[in-house]
PDB file of C-alpha atoms in Angstrom:
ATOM      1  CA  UNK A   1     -45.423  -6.710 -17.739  1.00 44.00           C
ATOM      2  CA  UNK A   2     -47.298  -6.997 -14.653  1.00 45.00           C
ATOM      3  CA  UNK A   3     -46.390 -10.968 -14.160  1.00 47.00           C
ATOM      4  CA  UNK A   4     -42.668  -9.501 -14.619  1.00 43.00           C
ATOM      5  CA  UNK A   5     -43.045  -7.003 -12.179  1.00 44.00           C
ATOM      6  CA  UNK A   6     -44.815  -9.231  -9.621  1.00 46.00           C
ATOM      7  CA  UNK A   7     -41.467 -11.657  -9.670  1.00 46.00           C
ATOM      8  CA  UNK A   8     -39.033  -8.893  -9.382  1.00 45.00           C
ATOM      9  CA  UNK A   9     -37.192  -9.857  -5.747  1.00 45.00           C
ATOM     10  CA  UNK A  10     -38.220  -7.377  -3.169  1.00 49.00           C
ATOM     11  CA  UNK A  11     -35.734  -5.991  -0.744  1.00 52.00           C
ATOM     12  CA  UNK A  12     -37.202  -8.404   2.414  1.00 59.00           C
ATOM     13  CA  UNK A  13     -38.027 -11.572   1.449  1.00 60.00           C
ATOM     14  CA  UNK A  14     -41.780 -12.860   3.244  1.00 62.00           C
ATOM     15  CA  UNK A  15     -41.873 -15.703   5.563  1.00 60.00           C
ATOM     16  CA  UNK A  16     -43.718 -18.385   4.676  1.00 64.00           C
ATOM     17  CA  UNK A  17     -47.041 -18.654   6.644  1.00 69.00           C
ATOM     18  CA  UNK A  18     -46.616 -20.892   9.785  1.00 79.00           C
ATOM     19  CA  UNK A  19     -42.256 -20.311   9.424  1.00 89.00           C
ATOM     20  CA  UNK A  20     -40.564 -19.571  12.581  1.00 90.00           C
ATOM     21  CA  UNK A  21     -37.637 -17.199  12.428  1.00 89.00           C
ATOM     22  CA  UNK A  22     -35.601 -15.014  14.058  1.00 91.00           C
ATOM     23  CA  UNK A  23     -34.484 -11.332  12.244  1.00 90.00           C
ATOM     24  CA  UNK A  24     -30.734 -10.645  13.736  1.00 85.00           C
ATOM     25  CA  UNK A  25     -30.106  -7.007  13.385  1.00 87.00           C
ATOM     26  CA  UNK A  26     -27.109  -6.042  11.359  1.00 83.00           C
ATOM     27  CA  UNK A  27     -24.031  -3.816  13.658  1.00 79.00           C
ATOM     28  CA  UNK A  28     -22.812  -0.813  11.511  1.00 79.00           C
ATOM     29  CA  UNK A  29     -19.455  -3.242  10.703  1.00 74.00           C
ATOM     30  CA  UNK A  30     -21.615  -5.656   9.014  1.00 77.00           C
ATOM     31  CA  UNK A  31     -23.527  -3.567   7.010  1.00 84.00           C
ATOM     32  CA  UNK A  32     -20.489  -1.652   6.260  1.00 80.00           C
ATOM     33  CA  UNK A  33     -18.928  -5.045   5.046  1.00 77.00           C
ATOM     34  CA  UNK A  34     -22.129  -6.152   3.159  1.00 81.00           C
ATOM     35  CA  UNK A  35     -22.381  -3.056   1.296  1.00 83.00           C
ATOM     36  CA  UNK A  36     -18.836  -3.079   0.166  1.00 78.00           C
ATOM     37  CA  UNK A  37     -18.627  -6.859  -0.756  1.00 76.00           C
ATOM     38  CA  UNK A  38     -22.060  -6.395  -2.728  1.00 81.00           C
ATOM     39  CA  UNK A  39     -20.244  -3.859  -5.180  1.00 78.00           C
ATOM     40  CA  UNK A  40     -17.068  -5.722  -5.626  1.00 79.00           C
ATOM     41  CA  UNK A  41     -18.577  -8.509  -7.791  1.00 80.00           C
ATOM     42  CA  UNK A  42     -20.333  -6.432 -10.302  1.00 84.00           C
ATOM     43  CA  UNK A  43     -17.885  -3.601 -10.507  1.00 88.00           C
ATOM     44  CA  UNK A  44     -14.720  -5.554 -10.094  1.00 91.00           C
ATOM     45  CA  UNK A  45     -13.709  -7.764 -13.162  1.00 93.00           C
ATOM     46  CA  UNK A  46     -12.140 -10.511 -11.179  1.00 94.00           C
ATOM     47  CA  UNK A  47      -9.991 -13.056 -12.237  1.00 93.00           C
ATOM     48  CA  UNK A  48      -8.471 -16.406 -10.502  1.00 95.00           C
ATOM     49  CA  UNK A  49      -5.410 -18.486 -10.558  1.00 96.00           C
ATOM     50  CA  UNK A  50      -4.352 -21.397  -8.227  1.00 94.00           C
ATOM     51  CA  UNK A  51      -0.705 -23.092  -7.426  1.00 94.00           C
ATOM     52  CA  UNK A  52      -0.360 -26.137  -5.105  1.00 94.00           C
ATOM     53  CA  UNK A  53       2.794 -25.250  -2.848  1.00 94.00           C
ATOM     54  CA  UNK A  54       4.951 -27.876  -1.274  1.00 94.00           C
ATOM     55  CA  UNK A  55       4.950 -26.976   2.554  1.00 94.00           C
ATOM     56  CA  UNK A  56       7.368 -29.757   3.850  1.00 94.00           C
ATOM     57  CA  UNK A  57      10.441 -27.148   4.173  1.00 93.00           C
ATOM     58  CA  UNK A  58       7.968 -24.140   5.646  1.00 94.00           C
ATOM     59  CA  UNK A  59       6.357 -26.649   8.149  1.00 94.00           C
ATOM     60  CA  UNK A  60      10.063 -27.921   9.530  1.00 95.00           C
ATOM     61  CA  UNK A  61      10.803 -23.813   9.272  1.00 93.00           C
ATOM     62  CA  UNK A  62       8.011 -23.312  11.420  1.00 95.00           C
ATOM     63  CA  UNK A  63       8.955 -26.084  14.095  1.00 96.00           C
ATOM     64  CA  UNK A  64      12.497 -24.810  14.700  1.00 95.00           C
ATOM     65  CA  UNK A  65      11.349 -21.245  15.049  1.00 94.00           C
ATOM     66  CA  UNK A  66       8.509 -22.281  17.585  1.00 96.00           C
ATOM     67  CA  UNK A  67      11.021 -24.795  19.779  1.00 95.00           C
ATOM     68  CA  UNK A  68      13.413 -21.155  20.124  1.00 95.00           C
ATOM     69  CA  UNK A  69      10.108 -18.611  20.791  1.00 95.00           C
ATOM     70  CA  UNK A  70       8.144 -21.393  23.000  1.00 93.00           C
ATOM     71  CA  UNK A  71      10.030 -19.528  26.094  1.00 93.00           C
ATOM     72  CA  UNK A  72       8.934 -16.496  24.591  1.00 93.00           C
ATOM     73  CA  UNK A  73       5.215 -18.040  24.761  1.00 93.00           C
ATOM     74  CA  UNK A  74       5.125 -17.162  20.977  1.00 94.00           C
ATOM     75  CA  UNK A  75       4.207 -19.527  18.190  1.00 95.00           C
ATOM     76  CA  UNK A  76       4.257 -19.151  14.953  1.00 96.00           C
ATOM     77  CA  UNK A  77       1.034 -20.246  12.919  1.00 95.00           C
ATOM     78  CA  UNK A  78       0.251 -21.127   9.050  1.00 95.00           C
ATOM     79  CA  UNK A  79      -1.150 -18.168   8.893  1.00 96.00           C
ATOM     80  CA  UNK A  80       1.172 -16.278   9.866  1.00 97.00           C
ATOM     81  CA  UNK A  81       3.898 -17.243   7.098  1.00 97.00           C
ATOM     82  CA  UNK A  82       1.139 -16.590   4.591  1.00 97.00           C
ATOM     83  CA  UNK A  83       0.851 -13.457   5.843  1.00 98.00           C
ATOM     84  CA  UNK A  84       4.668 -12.546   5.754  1.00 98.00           C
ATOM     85  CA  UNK A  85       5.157 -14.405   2.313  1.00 98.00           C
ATOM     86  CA  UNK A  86       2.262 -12.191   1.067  1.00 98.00           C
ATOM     87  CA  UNK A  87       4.136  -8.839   1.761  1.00 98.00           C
ATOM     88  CA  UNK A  88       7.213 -10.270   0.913  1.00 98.00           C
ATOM     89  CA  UNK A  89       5.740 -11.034  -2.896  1.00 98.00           C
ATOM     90  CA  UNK A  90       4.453  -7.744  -3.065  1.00 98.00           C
ATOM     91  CA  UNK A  91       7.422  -6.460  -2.482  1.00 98.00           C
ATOM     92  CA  UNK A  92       8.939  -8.039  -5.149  1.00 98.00           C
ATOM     93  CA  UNK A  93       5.749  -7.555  -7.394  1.00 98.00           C
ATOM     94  CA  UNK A  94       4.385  -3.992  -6.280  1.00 97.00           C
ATOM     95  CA  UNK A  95       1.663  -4.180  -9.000  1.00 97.00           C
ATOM     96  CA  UNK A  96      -0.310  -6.280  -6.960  1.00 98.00           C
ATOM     97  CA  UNK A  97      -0.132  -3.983  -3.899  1.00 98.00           C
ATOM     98  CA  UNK A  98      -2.379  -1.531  -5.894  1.00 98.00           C
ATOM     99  CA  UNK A  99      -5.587  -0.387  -5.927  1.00 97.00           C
ATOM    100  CA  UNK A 100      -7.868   0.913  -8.938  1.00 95.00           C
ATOM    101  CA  UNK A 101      -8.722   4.670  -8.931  1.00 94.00           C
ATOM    102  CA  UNK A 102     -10.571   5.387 -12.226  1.00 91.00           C
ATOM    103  CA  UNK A 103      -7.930   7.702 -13.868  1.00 96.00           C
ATOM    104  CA  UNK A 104      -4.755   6.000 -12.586  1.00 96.00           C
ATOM    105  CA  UNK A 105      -3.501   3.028 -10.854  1.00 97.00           C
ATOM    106  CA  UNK A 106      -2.416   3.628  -6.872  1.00 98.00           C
ATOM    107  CA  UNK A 107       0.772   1.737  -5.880  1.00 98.00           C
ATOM    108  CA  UNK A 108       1.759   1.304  -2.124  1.00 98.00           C
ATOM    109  CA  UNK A 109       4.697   1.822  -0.182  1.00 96.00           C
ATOM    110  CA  UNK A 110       4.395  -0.130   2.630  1.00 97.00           C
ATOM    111  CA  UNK A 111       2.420  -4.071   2.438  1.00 98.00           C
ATOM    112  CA  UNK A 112      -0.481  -3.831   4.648  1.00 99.00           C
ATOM    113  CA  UNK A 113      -2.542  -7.227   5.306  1.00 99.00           C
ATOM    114  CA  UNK A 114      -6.090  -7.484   5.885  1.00 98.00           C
ATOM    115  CA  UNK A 115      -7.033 -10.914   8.186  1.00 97.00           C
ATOM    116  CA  UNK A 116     -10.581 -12.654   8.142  1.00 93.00           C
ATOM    117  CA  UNK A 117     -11.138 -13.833  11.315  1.00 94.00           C
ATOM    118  CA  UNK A 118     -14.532 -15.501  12.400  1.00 90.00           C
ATOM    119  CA  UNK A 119     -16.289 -14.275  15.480  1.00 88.00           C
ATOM    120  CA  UNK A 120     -19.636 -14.911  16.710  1.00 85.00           C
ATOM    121  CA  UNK A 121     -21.060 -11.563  15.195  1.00 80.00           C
ATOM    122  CA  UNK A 122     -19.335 -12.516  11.651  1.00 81.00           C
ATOM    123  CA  UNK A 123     -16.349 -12.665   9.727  1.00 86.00           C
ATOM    124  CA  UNK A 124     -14.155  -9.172  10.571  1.00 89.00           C
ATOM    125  CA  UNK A 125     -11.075  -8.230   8.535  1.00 92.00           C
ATOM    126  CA  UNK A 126      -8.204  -6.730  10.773  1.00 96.00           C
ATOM    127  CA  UNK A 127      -5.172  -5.039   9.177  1.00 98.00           C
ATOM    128  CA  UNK A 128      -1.437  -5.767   9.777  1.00 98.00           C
ATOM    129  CA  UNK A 129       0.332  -2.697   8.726  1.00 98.00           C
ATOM    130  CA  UNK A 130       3.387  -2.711   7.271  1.00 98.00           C
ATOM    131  CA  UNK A 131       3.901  -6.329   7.545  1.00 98.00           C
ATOM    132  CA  UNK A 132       6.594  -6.719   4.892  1.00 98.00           C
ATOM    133  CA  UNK A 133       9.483  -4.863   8.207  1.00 98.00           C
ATOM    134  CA  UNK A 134       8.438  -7.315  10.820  1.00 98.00           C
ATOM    135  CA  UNK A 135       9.373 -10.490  11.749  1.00 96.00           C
ATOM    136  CA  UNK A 136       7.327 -13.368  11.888  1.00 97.00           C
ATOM    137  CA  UNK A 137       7.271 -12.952  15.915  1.00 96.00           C
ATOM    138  CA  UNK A 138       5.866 -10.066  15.598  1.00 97.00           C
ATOM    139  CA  UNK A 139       3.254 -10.703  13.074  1.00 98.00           C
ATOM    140  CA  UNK A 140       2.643 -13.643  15.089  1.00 97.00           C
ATOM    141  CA  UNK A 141       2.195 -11.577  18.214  1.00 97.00           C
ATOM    142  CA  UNK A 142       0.227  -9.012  16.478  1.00 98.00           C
ATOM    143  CA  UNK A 143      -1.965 -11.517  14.586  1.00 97.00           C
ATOM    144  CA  UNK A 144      -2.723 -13.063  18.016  1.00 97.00           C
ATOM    145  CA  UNK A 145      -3.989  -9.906  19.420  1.00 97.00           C
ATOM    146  CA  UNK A 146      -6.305  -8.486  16.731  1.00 97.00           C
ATOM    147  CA  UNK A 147      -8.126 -12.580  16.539  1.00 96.00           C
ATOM    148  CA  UNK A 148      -8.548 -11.878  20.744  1.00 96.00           C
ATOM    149  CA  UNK A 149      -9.737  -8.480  20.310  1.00 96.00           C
ATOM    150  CA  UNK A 150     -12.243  -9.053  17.401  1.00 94.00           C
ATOM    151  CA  UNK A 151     -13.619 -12.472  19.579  1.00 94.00           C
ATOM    152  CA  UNK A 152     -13.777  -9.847  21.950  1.00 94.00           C
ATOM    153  CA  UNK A 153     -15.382  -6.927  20.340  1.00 90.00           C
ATOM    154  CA  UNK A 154     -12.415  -4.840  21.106  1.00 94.00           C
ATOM    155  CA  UNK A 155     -11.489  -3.587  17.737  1.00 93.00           C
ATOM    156  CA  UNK A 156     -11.073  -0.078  17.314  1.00 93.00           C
ATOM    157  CA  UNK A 157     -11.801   1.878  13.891  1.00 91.00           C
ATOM    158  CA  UNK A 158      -7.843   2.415  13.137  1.00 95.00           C
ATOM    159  CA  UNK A 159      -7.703  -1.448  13.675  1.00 96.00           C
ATOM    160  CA  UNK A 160      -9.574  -2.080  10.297  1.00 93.00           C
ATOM    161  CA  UNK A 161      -7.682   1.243   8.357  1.00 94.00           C
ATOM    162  CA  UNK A 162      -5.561   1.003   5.439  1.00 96.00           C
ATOM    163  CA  UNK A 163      -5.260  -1.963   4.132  1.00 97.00           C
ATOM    164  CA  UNK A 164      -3.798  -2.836   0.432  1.00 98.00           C
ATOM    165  CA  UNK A 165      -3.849  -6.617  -0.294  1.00 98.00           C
ATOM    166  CA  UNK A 166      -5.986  -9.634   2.253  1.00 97.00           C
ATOM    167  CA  UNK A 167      -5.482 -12.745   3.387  1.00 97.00           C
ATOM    168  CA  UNK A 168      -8.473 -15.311   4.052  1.00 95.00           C
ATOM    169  CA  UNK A 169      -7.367 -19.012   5.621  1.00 92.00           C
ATOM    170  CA  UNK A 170     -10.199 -21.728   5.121  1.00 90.00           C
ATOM    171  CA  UNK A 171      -7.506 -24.306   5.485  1.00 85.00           C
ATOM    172  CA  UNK A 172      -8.323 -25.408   9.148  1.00 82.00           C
ATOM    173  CA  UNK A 173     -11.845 -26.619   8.093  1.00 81.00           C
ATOM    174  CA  UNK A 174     -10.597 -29.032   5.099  1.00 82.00           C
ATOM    175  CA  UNK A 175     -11.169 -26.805   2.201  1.00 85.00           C
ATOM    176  CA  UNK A 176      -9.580 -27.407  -0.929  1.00 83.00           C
ATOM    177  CA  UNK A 177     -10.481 -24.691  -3.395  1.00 84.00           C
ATOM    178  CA  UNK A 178     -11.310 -21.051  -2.708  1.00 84.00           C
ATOM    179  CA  UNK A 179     -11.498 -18.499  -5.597  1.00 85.00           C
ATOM    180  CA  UNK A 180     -12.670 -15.662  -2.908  1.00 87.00           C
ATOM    181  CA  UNK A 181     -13.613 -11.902  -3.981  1.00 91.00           C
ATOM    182  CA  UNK A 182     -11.366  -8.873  -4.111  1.00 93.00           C
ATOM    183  CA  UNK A 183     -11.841  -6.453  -1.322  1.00 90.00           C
ATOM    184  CA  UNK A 184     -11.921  -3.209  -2.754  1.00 90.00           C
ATOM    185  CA  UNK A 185     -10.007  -0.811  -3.806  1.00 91.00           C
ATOM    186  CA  UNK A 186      -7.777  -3.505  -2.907  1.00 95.00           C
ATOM    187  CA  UNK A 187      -6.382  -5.131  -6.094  1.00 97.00           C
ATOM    188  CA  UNK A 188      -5.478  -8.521  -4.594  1.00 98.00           C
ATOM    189  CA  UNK A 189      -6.873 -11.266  -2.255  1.00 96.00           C
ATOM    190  CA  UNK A 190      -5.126 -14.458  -1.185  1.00 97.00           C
ATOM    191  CA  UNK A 191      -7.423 -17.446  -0.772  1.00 95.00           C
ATOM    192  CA  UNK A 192      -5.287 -20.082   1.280  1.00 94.00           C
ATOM    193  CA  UNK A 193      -6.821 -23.930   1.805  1.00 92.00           C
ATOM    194  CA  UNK A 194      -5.688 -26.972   3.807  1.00 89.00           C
ATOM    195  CA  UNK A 195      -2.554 -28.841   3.259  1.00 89.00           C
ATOM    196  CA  UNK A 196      -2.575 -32.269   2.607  1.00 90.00           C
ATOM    197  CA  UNK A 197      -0.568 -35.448   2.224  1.00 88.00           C
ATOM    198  CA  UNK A 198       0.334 -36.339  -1.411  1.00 84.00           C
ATOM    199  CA  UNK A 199       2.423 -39.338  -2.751  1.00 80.00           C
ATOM    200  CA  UNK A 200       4.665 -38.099  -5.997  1.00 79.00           C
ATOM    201  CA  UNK A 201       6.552 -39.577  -7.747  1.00 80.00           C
ATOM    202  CA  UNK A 202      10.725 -40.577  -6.186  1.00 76.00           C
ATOM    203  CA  UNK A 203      12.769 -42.510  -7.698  1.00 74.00           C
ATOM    204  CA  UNK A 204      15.518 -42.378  -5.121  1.00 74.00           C
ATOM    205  CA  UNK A 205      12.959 -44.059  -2.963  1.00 74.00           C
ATOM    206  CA  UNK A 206      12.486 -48.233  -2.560  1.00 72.00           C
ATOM    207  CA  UNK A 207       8.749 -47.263  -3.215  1.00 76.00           C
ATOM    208  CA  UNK A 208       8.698 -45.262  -6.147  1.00 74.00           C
ATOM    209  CA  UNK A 209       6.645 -42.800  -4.338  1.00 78.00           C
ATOM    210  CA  UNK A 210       7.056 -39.985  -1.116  1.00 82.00           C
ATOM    211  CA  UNK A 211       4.706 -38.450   1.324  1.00 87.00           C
ATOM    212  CA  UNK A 212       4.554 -34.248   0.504  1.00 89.00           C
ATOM    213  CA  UNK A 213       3.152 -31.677   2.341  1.00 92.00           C
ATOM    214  CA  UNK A 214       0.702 -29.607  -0.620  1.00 93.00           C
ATOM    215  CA  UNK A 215      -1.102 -26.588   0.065  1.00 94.00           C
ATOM    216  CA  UNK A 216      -3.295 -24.651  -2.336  1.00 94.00           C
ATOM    217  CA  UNK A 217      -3.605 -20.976  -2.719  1.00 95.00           C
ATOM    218  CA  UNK A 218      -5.843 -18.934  -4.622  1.00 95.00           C
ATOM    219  CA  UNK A 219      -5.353 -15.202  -6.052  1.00 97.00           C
ATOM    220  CA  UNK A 220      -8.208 -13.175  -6.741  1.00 96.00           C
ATOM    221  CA  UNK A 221      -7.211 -10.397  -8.929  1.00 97.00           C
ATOM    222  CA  UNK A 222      -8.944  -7.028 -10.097  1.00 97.00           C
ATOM    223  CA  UNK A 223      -8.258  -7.451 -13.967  1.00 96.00           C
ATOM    224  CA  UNK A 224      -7.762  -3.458 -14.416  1.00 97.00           C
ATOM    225  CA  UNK A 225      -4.781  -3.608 -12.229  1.00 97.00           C
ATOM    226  CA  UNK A 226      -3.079  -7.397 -12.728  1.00 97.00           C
ATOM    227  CA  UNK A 227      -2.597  -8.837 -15.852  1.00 95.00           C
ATOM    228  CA  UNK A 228      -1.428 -12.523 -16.077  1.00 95.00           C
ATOM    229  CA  UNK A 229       2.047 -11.912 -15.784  1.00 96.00           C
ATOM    230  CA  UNK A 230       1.695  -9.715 -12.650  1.00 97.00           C
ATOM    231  CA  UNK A 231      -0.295 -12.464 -11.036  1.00 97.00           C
ATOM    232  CA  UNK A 232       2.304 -15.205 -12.261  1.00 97.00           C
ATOM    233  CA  UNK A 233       5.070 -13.574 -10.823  1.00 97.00           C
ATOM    234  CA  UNK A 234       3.327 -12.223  -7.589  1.00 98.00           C
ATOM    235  CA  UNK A 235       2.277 -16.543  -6.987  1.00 97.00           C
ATOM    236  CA  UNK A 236       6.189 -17.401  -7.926  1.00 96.00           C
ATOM    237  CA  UNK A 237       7.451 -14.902  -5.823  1.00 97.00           C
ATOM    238  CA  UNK A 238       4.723 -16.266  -2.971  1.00 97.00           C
ATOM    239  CA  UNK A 239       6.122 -19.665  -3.169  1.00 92.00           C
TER     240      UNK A 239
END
């Protein structure tokens, strides 16, 4: 009907009259990005499962290794044992280190881990390649770089190229839940928020109680490719 068609959204939405604004003009990345993200919800069937991870033994892990590289100027973020425990699961759980291709399912050889990281022209999503043969030095030295040269604008088109599971950390700004969307073809996306203090429950202890370390991850899952018991495994395998 002709009130029907008069609500229908149109493709720029009007200002309201006397509304200030400013129009930003999209760079070919973020269109790129848009475009892609804006078919992954309706095409993907996505699906979502969270673990709380104790992060007391990875934390003092992560001290001892950045007291021997702090000559080495190196040091070793959150992030960057996400990113090595994430190609390490998928090594152990290749199903999730697939991608959807209509008449078969695409399993890869090598772990390659896409990065959000936030820069004044938007979010851009940097790949470390084969990240499941390096150390955490170097993913921590590579990790480094690719942040500096997407602040920077540096990036270059191989930079962004072939990808096969992703990594997004909200954790530094205090979020607590993040059931984020698959990147496709990708099969798999790791949503990782802040850790946090937690009493449990110790009976060894004259309180009855203990401070923990918990952090919670997220996987976002294509349903075609990872079933529950892929994506229960993959998160066991991750913690």
């Amino acid at each position: 009907s002709r009130d029907v068609a008069s609500a229908a959204p149109t493709a720029t939405a009007p200002a309201g009259a006397g509304i200030k604004y400013t129009d930003i003009p999209l760079t070919s990345l973020r269109q790129s990005l848009a475009e892609l993200l804006f078919r992954a919800k309706p095409t993907v069937p996505h699906w979502y499962f969270s673990v709380d991870i104790k992060m007391d033994a990875a934390m003092k892990l992560r001290e001892e290794f950045n007291r021997a590289l702090q000559k080495d100027n190196i040091k070793i973020s959150v992030n960057d044992l996400v990113i090595k425990a994430t190609a390490l699961a998928c090594t152990k759980v290749p199903q999730a280190n697939s991608s959807w291709q209509e008449t078969f399912i695409r399993q890869y050889k090598s772990v390659n881990v896409c990065m959000s990281v936030d820069t004044p022209r938007g979010v851009v999503i940097p790949v470390v390649l084969a990240a499941e043969k390096k150390g955490l030095a170097s993913i921590s030295e590579e990790t480094r770089s690719l942040a500096l040269k997407a602040r920077d604008n540096k990036l270059q088109p191989q930079d962004f190229e072939g990808g096969t599971v992703s990594v997004t950390n909200v954790g530094m700004i205090g979020v607590t839940s993040f059931p984020g969307m698959v990147n496709p073809p990708q099969a798999c996306m790791v949503g990782v928020c802040c850790t946090k203090d937690i009493l449990v429950p110790d009976e060894v202890s004259s309180l009855g109680h203990r401070r923990v370390k918990m952090m919670s991850v997220s996987l976002s899952c294509d349903h075609r490719v990872v079933d529950e018991e892929v994506a229960v495994h993959w998160l066991h395998h991750f913690k």
